[in-house]
N, CA and C atoms as an extended XYZ file, in Angstrom:
390
Properties=species:S:1:pos:R:3:atomname:S:1:resname:S:1:resid:I:1 pbc="F F F"
N        49.981      158.322      122.354 N   MET     1
C        49.290      158.125      123.615 CA  MET     1
C        48.316      156.958      123.478 C   MET     1
N        48.337      156.070      124.430 N   ALA     2
C        47.486      154.882      124.399 CA  ALA     2
C        46.063      155.221      124.832 C   ALA     2
N        45.109      154.552      124.201 N   VAL     3
C        43.696      154.714      124.522 CA  VAL     3
C        43.227      153.437      125.223 C   VAL     3
N        42.570      153.592      126.352 N   ASP     4
C        42.047      152.438      127.078 CA  ASP     4
C        40.814      151.919      126.342 C   ASP     4
N        40.755      150.606      126.113 N   LEU     5
C        39.618      150.022      125.401 CA  LEU     5
C        38.298      150.248      126.138 C   LEU     5
N        38.359      150.439      127.448 N   ILE     6
C        37.149      150.735      128.212 CA  ILE     6
C        36.552      152.076      127.784 C   ILE     6
N        37.401      153.023      127.389 N   ASN     7
C        36.904      154.320      126.929 CA  ASN     7
C        36.180      154.217      125.595 C   ASN     7
N        36.439      153.153      124.841 N   ILE     8
C        35.783      152.948      123.550 CA  ILE     8
C        34.543      152.078      123.704 C   ILE     8
N        34.689      150.939      124.388 N   PHE     9
C        33.631      149.930      124.438 CA  PHE     9
C        32.791      149.969      125.709 C   PHE     9
N        33.229      150.659      126.734 N   GLY    10
C        32.504      150.671      127.997 CA  GLY    10
C        33.104      149.694      128.991 C   GLY    10
N        32.495      149.643      130.160 N   LEU    11
C        33.037      148.845      131.262 CA  LEU    11
C        32.761      147.352      131.149 C   LEU    11
N        31.702      146.974      130.439 N   GLU    12
C        31.285      145.576      130.428 CA  GLU    12
C        31.901      144.832      129.253 C   GLU    12
N        33.237      144.685      129.268 N   ILE    13
C        33.922      144.002      128.178 CA  ILE    13
C        34.871      142.931      128.699 C   ILE    13
N        35.178      142.004      127.801 N   LYS    14
C        36.219      141.004      128.016 CA  LYS    14
C        37.156      141.104      126.820 C   LYS    14
N        38.452      141.070      127.077 N   VAL    15
C        39.453      141.207      126.025 CA  VAL    15
C        40.362      139.987      126.065 C   VAL    15
N        40.505      139.328      124.914 N   VAL    16
C        41.374      138.153      124.806 CA  VAL    16
C        42.318      138.372      123.637 C   VAL    16
N        43.608      138.346      123.917 N   ALA    17
C        44.622      138.457      122.866 CA  ALA    17
C        45.074      137.049      122.489 C   ALA    17
N        44.863      136.704      121.243 N   GLN    18
C        45.236      135.383      120.746 CA  GLN    18
C        46.740      135.339      120.467 C   GLN    18
N        47.342      134.156      120.460 N   PRO    19
C        48.766      134.047      120.109 CA  PRO    19
C        49.002      134.496      118.662 C   PRO    19
N        50.197      134.984      118.411 N   ARG    20
C        50.550      135.395      117.047 CA  ARG    20
C        50.584      134.176      116.128 C   ARG    20
N        50.276      134.428      114.862 N   ARG    21
C        50.350      133.372      113.853 CA  ARG    21
C        51.532      133.643      112.945 C   ARG    21
N        52.282      132.603      112.654 N   ALA    22
C        53.415      132.721      111.731 CA  ALA    22
C        52.947      132.349      110.337 C   ALA    22
N        53.488      133.014      109.353 N   LYS    23
C        53.206      132.698      107.952 CA  LYS    23
C        54.448      132.054      107.358 C   LYS    23
N        54.265      130.935      106.694 N   ARG    24
C        55.370      130.237      106.052 CA  ARG    24
C        55.045      130.021      104.584 C   ARG    24
N        56.074      130.100      103.786 N   GLN    25
C        55.932      129.781      102.375 CA  GLN    25
C        56.601      128.435      102.152 C   GLN    25
N        55.839      127.486      101.634 N   LEU    26
C        56.365      126.147      101.375 CA  LEU    26
C        56.614      126.000       99.884 C   LEU    26
N        57.772      125.464       99.535 N   VAL    27
C        58.138      125.324       98.127 CA  VAL    27
C        58.721      123.937       97.899 C   VAL    27
N        58.308      123.318       96.824 N   GLY    28
C        58.895      122.049       96.399 CA  GLY    28
C        59.629      122.243       95.082 C   GLY    28
N        60.630      121.443       94.847 N   PHE    29
C        61.419      121.544       93.619 CA  PHE    29
C        61.313      120.246       92.838 C   PHE    29
N        61.258      120.378       91.530 N   ALA    30
C        61.181      119.193       90.666 CA  ALA    30
C        62.397      118.298       90.898 C   ALA    30
N        62.151      117.019       91.027 N   GLY    31
C        63.241      116.057       91.194 CA  GLY    31
C        63.686      115.886       92.634 C   GLY    31
N        63.135      116.654       93.557 N   SER    32
C        63.532      116.500       94.963 CA  SER    32
C        62.359      115.964       95.763 C   SER    32
N        62.693      115.340       96.854 N   HIS    33
C        61.649      114.823       97.733 CA  HIS    33
C        61.493      115.782       98.899 C   HIS    33
N        60.260      116.098       99.229 N   GLY    34
C        60.009      116.996      100.349 CA  GLY    34
C        59.873      118.444       99.908 C   GLY    34
N        59.892      119.325      100.872 N   MET    35
C        59.687      120.742      100.616 CA  MET    35
C        60.643      121.559      101.461 C   MET    35
N        60.804      122.813      101.077 N   THR    36
C        61.539      123.753      101.914 CA  THR    36
C        60.544      124.766      102.455 C   THR    36
N        60.897      125.369      103.549 N   SER    37
C        60.012      126.328      104.205 CA  SER    37
C        60.767      127.635      104.420 C   SER    37
N        60.078      128.735      104.127 N   MET    38
C        60.653      130.052      104.387 CA  MET    38
C        59.728      130.778      105.363 C   MET    38
N        60.285      131.185      106.483 N   ASN    39
C        59.500      131.912      107.483 CA  ASN    39
C        59.244      133.330      106.972 C   ASN    39
N        57.963      133.701      106.838 N   MET    40
C        57.590      135.010      106.314 CA  MET    40
C        57.239      135.990      107.437 C   MET    40
N        57.451      135.588      108.683 N   GLY    41
C        57.186      136.486      109.803 CA  GLY    41
C        55.773      136.346      110.344 C   GLY    41
N        55.443      137.200      111.284 N   THR    42
C        54.140      137.144      111.940 CA  THR    42
C        53.074      137.826      111.092 C   THR    42
N        51.863      137.395      111.257 N   ARG    43
C        50.717      138.021      110.616 CA  ARG    43
C        49.843      138.705      111.660 C   ARG    43
N        50.484      139.112      112.730 N   GLY    44
C        49.788      139.862      113.759 CA  GLY    44
C        49.090      138.985      114.775 C   GLY    44
N        48.456      139.644      115.704 N   ARG    45
C        47.768      138.982      116.801 CA  ARG    45
C        46.321      139.463      116.802 C   ARG    45
N        45.381      138.533      116.805 N   LEU    46
C        43.977      138.913      116.897 CA  LEU    46
C        43.627      139.224      118.343 C   LEU    46
N        42.865      140.263      118.522 N   ILE    47
C        42.378      140.658      119.842 CA  ILE    47
C        40.863      140.664      119.755 C   ILE    47
N        40.230      139.824      120.551 N   THR    48
C        38.780      139.724      120.543 CA  THR    48
C        38.221      140.479      121.734 C   THR    48
N        37.307      141.394      121.454 N   VAL    49
C        36.635      142.155      122.504 CA  VAL    49
C        35.159      141.790      122.453 C   VAL    49
N        34.646      141.230      123.546 N   THR    50
C        33.220      140.936      123.646 CA  THR    50
C        32.640      141.750      124.789 C   THR    50
N        31.391      142.091      124.660 N   GLY    51
C        30.779      142.864      125.734 CA  GLY    51
C        29.382      143.305      125.401 C   GLY    51
N        28.947      144.319      126.124 N   ARG    52
C        27.607      144.844      125.909 CA  ARG    52
C        27.623      146.353      126.014 C   ARG    52
N        26.794      146.948      125.205 N   ILE    53
C        26.567      148.385      125.226 CA  ILE    53
C        25.240      148.601      125.925 C   ILE    53
N        25.220      149.541      126.847 N   VAL    54
C        23.998      149.830      127.593 CA  VAL    54
C        23.592      151.268      127.321 C   VAL    54
N        22.392      151.435      126.783 N   GLY    55
C        21.851      152.767      126.542 CA  GLY    55
C        20.732      153.054      127.522 C   GLY    55
N        20.644      154.286      127.968 N   SER    56
C        19.571      154.655      128.894 CA  SER    56
C        18.825      155.858      128.334 C   SER    56
N        17.607      156.049      128.802 N   GLY    57
C        16.800      157.173      128.355 CA  GLY    57
C        15.433      157.132      129.002 C   GLY    57
N        14.637      158.130      128.696 N   ALA    58
C        13.307      158.250      129.306 CA  ALA    58
C        12.354      157.163      128.816 C   ALA    58
N        12.586      156.628      127.621 N   ASN    59
C        11.755      155.555      127.076 CA  ASN    59
C        12.618      154.679      126.175 C   ASN    59
N        11.974      153.697      125.543 N   TYR    60
C        12.724      152.768      124.694 CA  TYR    60
C        13.460      153.492      123.584 C   TYR    60
N        12.798      154.403      122.905 N   TRP    61
C        13.400      155.065      121.753 CA  TRP    61
C        14.573      155.954      122.151 C   TRP    61
N        14.480      156.601      123.283 N   ALA    62
C        15.591      157.430      123.759 CA  ALA    62
C        16.776      156.554      124.173 C   ALA    62
N        16.494      155.433      124.848 N   ALA    63
C        17.556      154.517      125.257 CA  ALA    63
C        18.202      153.869      124.033 C   ALA    63
N        17.393      153.530      123.037 N   ARG    64
C        17.936      152.926      121.814 CA  ARG    64
C        18.801      153.933      121.056 C   ARG    64
N        18.373      155.177      121.000 N   ALA    65
C        19.175      156.215      120.340 CA  ALA    65
C        20.508      156.404      121.054 C   ALA    65
N        20.497      156.317      122.369 N   ASN    66
C        21.731      156.430      123.152 CA  ASN    66
C        22.668      155.266      122.840 C   ASN    66
N        22.125      154.042      122.770 N   ALA    67
C        22.931      152.858      122.433 CA  ALA    67
C        23.450      152.964      121.003 C   ALA    67
N        22.616      153.453      120.092 N   GLN    68
C        23.034      153.569      118.690 CA  GLN    68
C        24.164      154.589      118.543 C   GLN    68
N        24.142      155.644      119.327 N   ALA    69
C        25.224      156.634      119.295 CA  ALA    69
C        26.545      155.994      119.725 C   ALA    69
N        26.499      155.122      120.728 N   ALA    70
C        27.709      154.412      121.166 CA  ALA    70
C        28.186      153.461      120.079 C   ALA    70
N        27.266      152.781      119.400 N   ILE    71
C        27.618      151.871      118.310 CA  ILE    71
C        28.285      152.641      117.175 C   ILE    71
N        27.722      153.790      116.828 N   ASP    72
C        28.292      154.609      115.751 CA  ASP    72
C        29.707      155.076      116.095 C   ASP    72
N        29.940      155.417      117.355 N   ALA    73
C        31.270      155.861      117.783 CA  ALA    73
C        32.286      154.725      117.670 C   ALA    73
N        31.882      153.511      118.041 N   ILE    74
C        32.779      152.354      117.930 CA  ILE    74
C        33.027      152.027      116.459 C   ILE    74
N        31.989      152.067      115.663 N   GLU    75
C        32.102      151.757      114.240 CA  GLU    75
C        33.132      152.652      113.546 C   GLU    75
N        33.225      153.895      113.963 N   ALA    76
C        34.151      154.846      113.346 CA  ALA    76
C        35.615      154.430      113.514 C   ALA    76
N        35.918      153.651      114.538 N   TYR    77
C        37.301      153.209      114.755 CA  TYR    77
C        37.786      152.269      113.655 C   TYR    77
N        36.871      151.653      112.897 N   GLN    78
C        37.278      150.767      111.805 CA  GLN    78
C        37.987      151.525      110.687 C   GLN    78
N        37.848      152.851      110.672 N   PHE    79
C        38.399      153.648      109.579 CA  PHE    79
C        39.592      154.485      110.022 C   PHE    79
N        40.171      154.161      111.175 N   THR    80
C        41.325      154.898      111.675 CA  THR    80
C        42.604      154.104      111.433 C   THR    80
N        43.730      154.789      111.486 N   ASP    81
C        45.030      154.133      111.354 CA  ASP    81
C        45.334      153.343      112.625 C   ASP    81
N        46.344      152.490      112.549 N   GLY    82
C        46.744      151.695      113.707 CA  GLY    82
C        47.140      152.574      114.886 C   GLY    82
N        46.778      152.142      116.070 N   GLY    83
C        47.093      152.895      117.269 CA  GLY    83
C        47.479      151.987      118.415 C   GLY    83
N        47.776      152.595      119.543 N   THR    84
C        48.139      151.864      120.750 CA  THR    84
C        46.959      151.882      121.705 C   THR    84
N        46.584      150.706      122.200 N   TYR    85
C        45.439      150.570      123.097 CA  TYR    85
C        45.858      149.781      124.329 C   TYR    85
N        45.174      150.019      125.423 N   THR    86
C        45.445      149.299      126.660 CA  THR    86
C        44.161      148.692      127.188 C   THR    86
N        44.334      147.652      127.972 N   TYR    87
C        43.230      147.055      128.727 CA  TYR    87
C        43.849      146.403      129.952 C   TYR    87
N        43.328      146.764      131.113 N   ASP    88
C        43.874      146.264      132.361 CA  ASP    88
C        45.360      146.635      132.390 C   ASP    88
N        46.250      145.677      132.479 N   SER    89
C        47.680      146.001      132.504 CA  SER    89
C        48.364      145.683      131.172 C   SER    89
N        47.578      145.350      130.148 N   GLN    90
C        48.131      144.991      128.851 CA  GLN    90
C        48.173      146.202      127.920 C   GLN    90
N        49.190      146.251      127.084 N   THR    91
C        49.301      147.276      126.053 CA  THR    91
C        49.405      146.577      124.706 C   THR    91
N        48.602      147.037      123.755 N   PHE    92
C        48.584      146.466      122.412 CA  PHE    92
C        49.057      147.548      121.438 C   PHE    92
N        50.105      147.227      120.675 N   LEU    93
C        50.722      148.196      119.774 CA  LEU    93
C        50.250      148.005      118.340 C   LEU    93
N        50.159      149.099      117.596 N   TYR    94
C        49.817      149.090      116.171 CA  TYR    94
C        48.566      148.264      115.897 C   TYR    94
N        47.483      148.636      116.520 N   VAL    95
C        46.232      147.889      116.428 CA  VAL    95
C        45.285      148.570      115.454 C   VAL    95
N        44.665      147.754      114.588 N   VAL    96
C        43.608      148.219      113.706 CA  VAL    96
C        42.329      147.450      114.042 C   VAL    96
N        41.196      148.082      113.814 N   PHE    97
C        39.905      147.459      114.056 CA  PHE    97
C        39.471      146.771      112.763 C   PHE    97
N        39.293      145.454      112.809 N   GLU    98
C        38.935      144.701      111.612 CA  GLU    98
C        37.444      144.469      111.482 C   GLU    98
N        36.752      144.204      112.575 N   ASP    99
C        35.342      143.836      112.473 CA  ASP    99
C        34.615      144.226      113.752 C   ASP    99
N        33.363      144.595      113.607 N   PHE   100
C        32.518      144.938      114.750 CA  PHE   100
C        31.115      144.463      114.423 C   PHE   100
N        30.598      143.515      115.220 N   GLN   101
C        29.287      142.936      114.942 CA  GLN   101
C        28.415      142.932      116.182 C   GLN   101
N        27.135      143.234      115.970 N   LEU   102
C        26.147      143.109      117.029 CA  LEU   102
C        25.677      141.665      117.053 C   LEU   102
N        25.422      141.150      118.236 N   ILE   103
C        24.996      139.767      118.389 CA  ILE   103
C        23.488      139.760      118.614 C   ILE   103
N        22.792      139.125      117.692 N   ALA   104
C        21.334      139.047      117.786 CA  ALA   104
C        20.927      137.748      118.467 C   ALA   104
N        19.967      137.846      119.354 N   ALA   105
C        19.383      136.670      120.002 CA  ALA   105
C        17.879      136.738      119.790 C   ALA   105
N        17.291      135.649      119.361 N   ASN   106
C        15.864      135.607      119.057 CA  ASN   106
C        15.476      136.647      118.016 C   ASN   106
N        16.405      136.923      117.078 N   GLY   107
C        16.117      137.851      116.003 CA  GLY   107
C        16.226      139.319      116.369 C   GLY   107
N        16.663      139.625      117.589 N   LYS   108
C        16.765      141.015      118.022 CA  LYS   108
C        18.162      141.306      118.553 C   LYS   108
N        18.700      142.457      118.180 N   ALA   109
C        19.992      142.876      118.713 CA  ALA   109
C        19.819      143.852      119.873 C   ALA   109
N        18.727      144.620      119.868 N   PHE   110
C        18.453      145.610      120.917 CA  PHE   110
C        17.436      145.022      121.888 C   PHE   110
N        17.847      144.905      123.157 N   HIS   111
C        16.980      144.303      124.181 CA  HIS   111
C        16.618      145.362      125.218 C   HIS   111
N        15.333      145.522      125.467 N   TYR   112
C        14.845      146.512      126.423 CA  TYR   112
C        14.579      145.829      127.754 C   TYR   112
N        15.131      146.392      128.831 N   THR   113
C        14.960      145.798      130.156 CA  THR   113
C        13.835      146.493      130.916 C   THR   113
N        13.376      145.860      131.972 N   SER   114
C        12.298      146.446      132.786 CA  SER   114
C        12.761      147.702      133.520 C   SER   114
N        14.086      147.879      133.661 N   GLU   115
C        14.613      149.079      134.313 CA  GLU   115
C        14.733      150.255      133.349 C   GLU   115
N        14.432      150.043      132.055 N   GLY   116
C        14.469      151.125      131.084 CA  GLY   116
C        15.772      151.261      130.323 C   GLY   116
N        16.578      150.217      130.292 N   TYR   117
C        17.832      150.233      129.549 CA  TYR   117
C        17.691      149.444      128.257 C   TYR   117
N        18.449      149.826      127.255 N   VAL   118
C        18.586      149.037      126.036 CA  VAL   118
C        19.978      148.421      126.061 C   VAL   118
N        20.032      147.099      125.927 N   ILE   119
C        21.301      146.364      125.977 CA  ILE   119
C        21.571      145.753      124.608 C   ILE   119
N        22.807      145.923      124.137 N   VAL   120
C        23.238      145.367      122.858 CA  VAL   120
C        24.549      144.615      123.093 C   VAL   120
N        24.549      143.324      122.821 N   ASN   121
C        25.776      142.529      122.932 CA  ASN   121
C        26.548      142.625      121.620 C   ASN   121
N        27.875      142.575      121.718 N   PHE   122
C        28.694      142.722      120.521 CA  PHE   122
C        29.967      141.899      120.624 C   PHE   122
N        30.619      141.745      119.466 N   VAL   123
C        31.972      141.195      119.397 CA  VAL   123
C        32.751      142.072      118.405 C   VAL   123
N        33.951      142.428      118.790 N   ALA   124
C        34.828      143.220      117.936 CA  ALA   124
C        36.141      142.468      117.763 C   ALA   124
N        36.653      142.486      116.546 N   ILE   125
C        37.924      141.848      116.246 CA  ILE   125
C        38.920      142.934      115.882 C   ILE   125
N        39.997      142.981      116.644 N   LEU   126
C        41.076      143.930      116.407 CA  LEU   126
C        42.315      143.113      116.019 C   LEU   126
N        43.262      143.751      115.362 N   ARG   127
C        44.497      143.043      114.997 CA  ARG   127
C        45.690      143.932      115.346 C   ARG   127
N        46.582      143.361      116.169 N   SER   128
C        47.865      143.999      116.422 CA  SER   128
C        48.765      143.622      115.259 C   SER   128
N        49.312      144.597      114.570 N   LEU   129
C        50.026      144.335      113.330 CA  LEU   129
C        51.427      143.768      113.532 C   LEU   129
N        51.923      143.744      114.771 N   ILE   130
C        53.260      143.188      114.997 CA  ILE   130
C        53.177      141.937      115.842 C   ILE   130
């Protein structure tokens, strides 16, 4: 069963699937000019997810704890086996989570708004294995 990326990262995300990369092995032989190439197949497709996590609460510490709980839930996906994920009308097969980073601006990753929200911007790198 496919999991919608919005259910993991929230509504405020952008998803970009990069083109697949081919891996080639190049070999040269003594006494010959030039090289031969062997196609080793695809090395998967990178999927970049950027967005923001929004935590709410009665004060800064409660809102930050709410945002941190969402971060911890996303972080746990880095330790799961490949799965099927969807976003909008796209389906991504055999996807693993490679990296998840918070984006700091002015030395801070957690930003408190006047409305009482804590906002954390992030970038996640996923890889479709096929």
